Amino acid sequence: MSSLYALHRVVQRYDGRTVLEIPELFLHRGALTVLLGGNGSGKSTLLRLLAVLERPSAGEIWFDGVLLRRADRKLRRRIGYVMQQPYLLQGSALDNVMLGLKFQGIRRAQRRALALMAFEEVGFTADPRQSVAKLSGGQRQLVALARTLVLKPEVILLDEPFNHLDLHACKSLAQLFVRLRRQGVSLVISGHADLEFLPADERLLLANGRIDLGQRGTKAVRLDRR
Amino acid sequence: MGDFEAALRLILTQDAELLEIVFTSLEISLSAVILAALIAVPLGGIIGMAEFRGKRLLEQFLSSLMALPTVVVGLLLYGLLSRHGPLGEWELLYTPAAVILGQAVLVLPLIVHLVSSAVQSADPRLGPTLESLGAGFFQKLKGFLAETRTGCAVAIATGFSRAIGEVGVAMMVGGNIQGLTRTMTTAIALETGKGEFERGLALGLILLGMAFLVNWVIAWLKRAA
């Protein structure tokens, strides 16, 4: 597998406090990478950096051979990002999923058709025309995921996507991630130390903003051989 | 009590002169607010949304402009529009256009400041969400304004409230010409000066009613948000 992301001496500081320090890291194209760590370990910061929503205080992040400085729209379309507690815009679930397509100038009828397919893909069974205000936490998570998936990004960064889901929904989501990985989509999924049900290509453990090299890949190897 | 009854009678009988003044006022102030909003809403959105050096200073400046005395705006505009002023050729002095321009200048910083505050009070996840969905700068701006539309509507309503109640600009650059630039506030000043207290009182009551209505709309919008 070739590298999709390459990080060199990346440091992120907030108000002078270092929250993330990664000497070197490669994330592979088409891989399912799991990012584990407790609260405040730096998982969300790393994902935001990979999503080009923040710029590192120091160091370099390369995406597919391009040094990430400021994300232009073309580049953004290649990177999907679902935050821990997704923000849904006012309106219906359908409006939310169609929004990114609208930004691309796709016609309404096509937007609608693509959005409905994305709802089906993530297993969103509620009426997509209903207001987002009426959705449960789990449903909101699925809408946010459908909103990202519909844009067909090359890589999807998911910050604790299993947080608001019941066991059944977790299983279907895990199956979806495996399906996406088979389709060649790269995935980086963060979570607490309870994502063993995900057949990851690589597992990274973050603690206090640093990658625990001793833990890198060990569980992944075991899981892959199952 | 007699003046109050006479004022009420003027309102209830829909006195033609009174109605003309009310409609002139509404026409001028609504035009001014629409003109100001066309510039102030996107500008306030950009200031609220973007991070740039000197942003806090600009916000403080806008905040201080909100308290700009209306006569000062009137005076500056008079200087610009008078025959020997830089814009004297336009021959706008003592026309409704001059009052509209003056009121627009007056309420512009107010609307910019309030829209900027509304945008800044939006959920901090909104910006990253729009960016990650591939929004360009203007799509992001539109997204912010749509999500904070109640705050923007409150800003415009507050602007209208300030425009309809101001007297300095309308008096100085409008000239209080009957049927043309005579607004409710300038008419109140004129009628009271002439001793026609009941007419001034009738206009005052209508103005007060409008102020209550606008405030009610603002409160309702805030509750709805």
XYZ file of C-alpha atoms in Angstrom, chain A residues 37-177:
141
model
C -6.867 6.805 22.884
C -8.610 8.276 25.877
C -10.089 11.722 26.258
C -7.536 14.446 25.545
C -5.098 12.045 23.903
C -5.027 14.134 20.712
C -7.218 11.979 18.444
C -9.607 14.780 17.445
C -6.725 17.220 16.925
C -4.976 14.761 14.619
C -8.178 14.194 12.633
C -8.779 17.938 12.283
C -5.218 18.334 10.994
C -5.750 15.515 8.498
C -9.024 17.146 7.445
C -7.129 20.422 6.847
C -9.440 22.226 9.228
C -6.411 23.279 11.247
C -2.840 24.008 10.356
C -0.094 22.499 12.490
C 1.987 24.809 14.684
C 5.045 23.075 13.242
C 5.891 20.304 10.824
C 4.518 19.106 7.516
C 1.503 17.096 6.465
C 1.500 15.671 2.949
C -1.620 14.318 1.271
C -1.126 12.237 -1.854
C 2.180 13.968 -2.513
C 0.815 17.476 -1.922
C 1.991 19.525 1.038
C -1.099 20.657 2.915
C -0.960 24.361 3.526
C -4.392 25.693 2.759
C -7.030 23.339 1.534
C -8.584 24.385 -1.727
C -12.024 23.132 -2.677
C -10.737 20.432 -5.010
C -8.624 18.963 -2.256
C -11.423 19.206 0.304
C -13.676 17.138 -1.917
C -11.185 14.290 -1.635
C -11.257 14.313 2.163
C -14.420 13.534 4.116
C -14.667 14.379 7.791
C -17.335 13.458 10.321
C -16.880 15.133 13.666
C -17.545 13.582 17.053
C -20.776 15.464 17.611
C -21.763 16.414 14.083
C -23.403 19.741 13.419
C -26.496 19.472 11.287
C -27.744 22.595 9.591
C -31.330 23.750 10.087
C -33.767 22.019 7.789
C -34.367 18.392 6.937
C -32.010 15.434 6.968
C -32.309 15.415 3.176
C -31.281 19.097 2.943
C -28.172 18.294 4.960
C -27.120 15.392 2.782
C -27.748 17.370 -0.394
C -25.753 20.403 0.781
C -22.271 19.296 -0.280
C -23.648 18.285 -3.683
C -25.241 21.717 -3.978
C -21.812 23.254 -3.352
C -20.592 21.232 -6.339
C -23.358 22.668 -8.519
C -25.205 19.382 -9.000
C -28.863 19.701 -10.033
C -31.570 19.224 -7.436
C -33.107 16.051 -8.916
C -29.703 14.385 -9.061
C -28.811 15.644 -5.602
C -31.970 14.103 -4.229
C -31.378 10.748 -5.911
C -27.769 10.586 -4.686
C -28.786 11.633 -1.172
C -31.460 8.926 -0.954
C -28.871 6.343 -2.023
C -26.513 7.593 0.687
C -29.283 7.278 3.305
C -29.809 3.690 2.239
C -26.085 3.000 2.328
C -25.708 4.133 5.944
C -28.930 2.428 7.053
C -30.896 5.570 7.829
C -34.463 4.310 7.889
C -36.355 7.385 9.198
C -38.113 9.838 6.878
C -35.287 11.944 5.378
C -37.671 14.865 4.924
C -38.142 15.326 8.647
C -36.469 18.145 10.489
C -33.064 17.394 12.000
C -34.398 18.790 15.284
C -36.498 15.628 15.642
C -33.638 13.173 15.123
C -31.995 11.104 17.845
C -28.230 11.239 18.480
C -27.692 8.042 16.488
C -29.792 9.269 13.574
C -27.876 12.544 13.531
C -24.635 10.576 13.325
C -25.976 8.619 10.353
C -27.110 11.804 8.583
C -23.627 13.281 9.052
C -22.080 10.109 7.678
C -24.457 10.059 4.674
C -23.645 13.751 4.100
C -19.962 12.835 3.814
C -20.378 9.569 1.893
C -22.530 11.158 -0.796
C -19.533 13.275 -1.839
C -17.531 10.101 -2.588
C -14.311 11.182 -0.856
C -11.116 9.164 -1.201
C -10.536 9.218 2.525
C -13.044 9.486 5.344
C -11.960 10.675 8.776
C -14.403 9.723 11.505
C -14.117 11.033 15.023
C -15.668 8.507 17.406
C -18.508 7.520 15.049
C -19.850 4.780 17.335
C -20.525 7.069 20.290
C -24.266 7.514 19.968
C -25.131 4.185 18.405
C -26.651 1.032 19.857
C -25.000 -2.340 19.328
C -27.018 -3.194 16.219
C -26.227 0.175 14.597
C -22.546 -0.228 15.547
C -22.421 -3.581 13.779
C -24.067 -2.266 10.595
C -21.749 0.725 10.604
C -18.705 -1.502 11.038
C -19.944 -3.567 8.063
C -20.342 -0.371 6.047
C -16.757 0.648 6.852
